[in-house]
């Protein structure tokens, strides 16, 4: 299983490391694991989070298209 650092997650999601940390503190974002002081994110969890966000965006987009029709 591949694990990503905070920085790698931030780069992948095009957000700041501070946003990754804020999401973690509020329970938003991909699930994480702690190994001692190190915080790591499973690549599988990050990909699942990306997919969930895509679906949410598509639903909003579909609603907007329907409103215009």
C-alpha atoms as a PDB file:
ATOM      1  CA  UNK A   1       0.000   0.000   0.000  1.00  0.00           C
ATOM      2  CA  UNK A   2       1.367   3.399  -0.972  1.00  0.00           C
ATOM      3  CA  UNK A   3       1.199   6.258   1.516  1.00  0.00           C
ATOM      4  CA  UNK A   4       1.516   9.966   0.742  1.00  0.00           C
ATOM      5  CA  UNK A   5       2.808  12.815   2.879  1.00  0.00           C
ATOM      6  CA  UNK A   6       0.842  16.000   3.572  1.00  0.00           C
ATOM      7  CA  UNK A   7       2.902  17.762   0.937  1.00  0.00           C
ATOM      8  CA  UNK A   8       2.223  15.086  -1.686  1.00  0.00           C
ATOM      9  CA  UNK A   9      -1.517  15.240  -0.969  1.00  0.00           C
ATOM     10  CA  UNK A  10      -1.468  19.033  -1.220  1.00  0.00           C
ATOM     11  CA  UNK A  11       0.311  18.912  -4.580  1.00  0.00           C
ATOM     12  CA  UNK A  12      -2.032  16.234  -5.899  1.00  0.00           C
ATOM     13  CA  UNK A  13      -5.182  18.130  -4.848  1.00  0.00           C
ATOM     14  CA  UNK A  14      -3.729  21.542  -5.808  1.00  0.00           C
ATOM     15  CA  UNK A  15      -4.203  22.985  -2.321  1.00  0.00           C
ATOM     16  CA  UNK A  16      -1.842  24.222   0.373  1.00  0.00           C
ATOM     17  CA  UNK A  17      -0.370  22.043   3.100  1.00  0.00           C
ATOM     18  CA  UNK A  18      -2.175  24.288   5.596  1.00  0.00           C
ATOM     19  CA  UNK A  19      -5.483  23.376   3.942  1.00  0.00           C
ATOM     20  CA  UNK A  20      -4.641  19.667   4.227  1.00  0.00           C
ATOM     21  CA  UNK A  21      -3.907  20.196   7.931  1.00  0.00           C
ATOM     22  CA  UNK A  22      -7.092  22.214   8.488  1.00  0.00           C
ATOM     23  CA  UNK A  23      -9.163  19.541   6.769  1.00  0.00           C
ATOM     24  CA  UNK A  24      -7.582  16.867   8.959  1.00  0.00           C
ATOM     25  CA  UNK A  25      -8.416  18.811  12.132  1.00  0.00           C
ATOM     26  CA  UNK A  26     -12.054  19.282  11.081  1.00  0.00           C
ATOM     27  CA  UNK A  27     -12.553  15.726   9.829  1.00  0.00           C
ATOM     28  CA  UNK A  28     -12.849  16.729   6.171  1.00  0.00           C
ATOM     29  CA  UNK A  29     -10.695  15.367   3.386  1.00  0.00           C
ATOM     30  CA  UNK A  30      -9.172  11.946   2.869  1.00  0.00           C
ATOM     31  CA  UNK A  31      -8.651   9.603   5.820  1.00  0.00           C
ATOM     32  CA  UNK A  32      -5.180   9.646   7.323  1.00  0.00           C
ATOM     33  CA  UNK A  33      -2.979   7.520   9.538  1.00  0.00           C
ATOM     34  CA  UNK A  34      -0.372   8.516  12.077  1.00  0.00           C
ATOM     35  CA  UNK A  35       2.879   6.640  12.429  1.00  0.00           C
ATOM     36  CA  UNK A  36       4.413   8.257  15.493  1.00  0.00           C
ATOM     37  CA  UNK A  37       4.495  11.946  14.575  1.00  0.00           C
ATOM     38  CA  UNK A  38       4.285  11.287  10.842  1.00  0.00           C
ATOM     39  CA  UNK A  39       0.917  11.785   9.147  1.00  0.00           C
ATOM     40  CA  UNK A  40       0.342   9.657   6.065  1.00  0.00           C
ATOM     41  CA  UNK A  41      -2.511   9.342   3.599  1.00  0.00           C
ATOM     42  CA  UNK A  42      -3.291   6.130   1.746  1.00  0.00           C
ATOM     43  CA  UNK A  43      -3.194   6.660  -2.008  1.00  0.00           C
ATOM     44  CA  UNK A  44      -6.417   4.654  -2.223  1.00  0.00           C
ATOM     45  CA  UNK A  45      -8.144   6.997   0.259  1.00  0.00           C
ATOM     46  CA  UNK A  46      -6.921  10.088  -1.609  1.00  0.00           C
ATOM     47  CA  UNK A  47      -8.193   8.676  -4.902  1.00  0.00           C
ATOM     48  CA  UNK A  48     -11.570   7.885  -3.296  1.00  0.00           C
ATOM     49  CA  UNK A  49     -11.756  11.445  -1.955  1.00  0.00           C
ATOM     50  CA  UNK A  50     -10.996  12.801  -5.440  1.00  0.00           C
ATOM     51  CA  UNK A  51     -13.765  10.663  -6.921  1.00  0.00           C
ATOM     52  CA  UNK A  52     -16.253  11.833  -4.295  1.00  0.00           C
ATOM     53  CA  UNK A  53     -15.434  15.445  -5.087  1.00  0.00           C
ATOM     54  CA  UNK A  54     -15.825  14.845  -8.809  1.00  0.00           C
ATOM     55  CA  UNK A  55     -19.271  13.371  -8.324  1.00  0.00           C
ATOM     56  CA  UNK A  56     -20.339  16.246  -6.123  1.00  0.00           C
ATOM     57  CA  UNK A  57     -19.162  18.770  -8.699  1.00  0.00           C
ATOM     58  CA  UNK A  58     -20.886  16.905 -11.518  1.00  0.00           C
ATOM     59  CA  UNK A  59     -24.165  16.888  -9.610  1.00  0.00           C
ATOM     60  CA  UNK A  60     -23.970  20.649  -9.123  1.00  0.00           C
ATOM     61  CA  UNK A  61     -23.071  21.077 -12.782  1.00  0.00           C
ATOM     62  CA  UNK A  62     -26.026  18.919 -13.839  1.00  0.00           C
ATOM     63  CA  UNK A  63     -28.397  20.979 -11.687  1.00  0.00           C
ATOM     64  CA  UNK A  64     -27.105  24.185 -13.249  1.00  0.00           C
ATOM     65  CA  UNK A  65     -27.590  22.775 -16.751  1.00  0.00           C
ATOM     66  CA  UNK A  66     -31.149  21.727 -15.908  1.00  0.00           C
ATOM     67  CA  UNK A  67     -31.939  25.215 -14.600  1.00  0.00           C
ATOM     68  CA  UNK A  68     -30.813  26.723 -17.876  1.00  0.00           C
ATOM     69  CA  UNK A  69     -33.060  24.420 -19.913  1.00  0.00           C
END
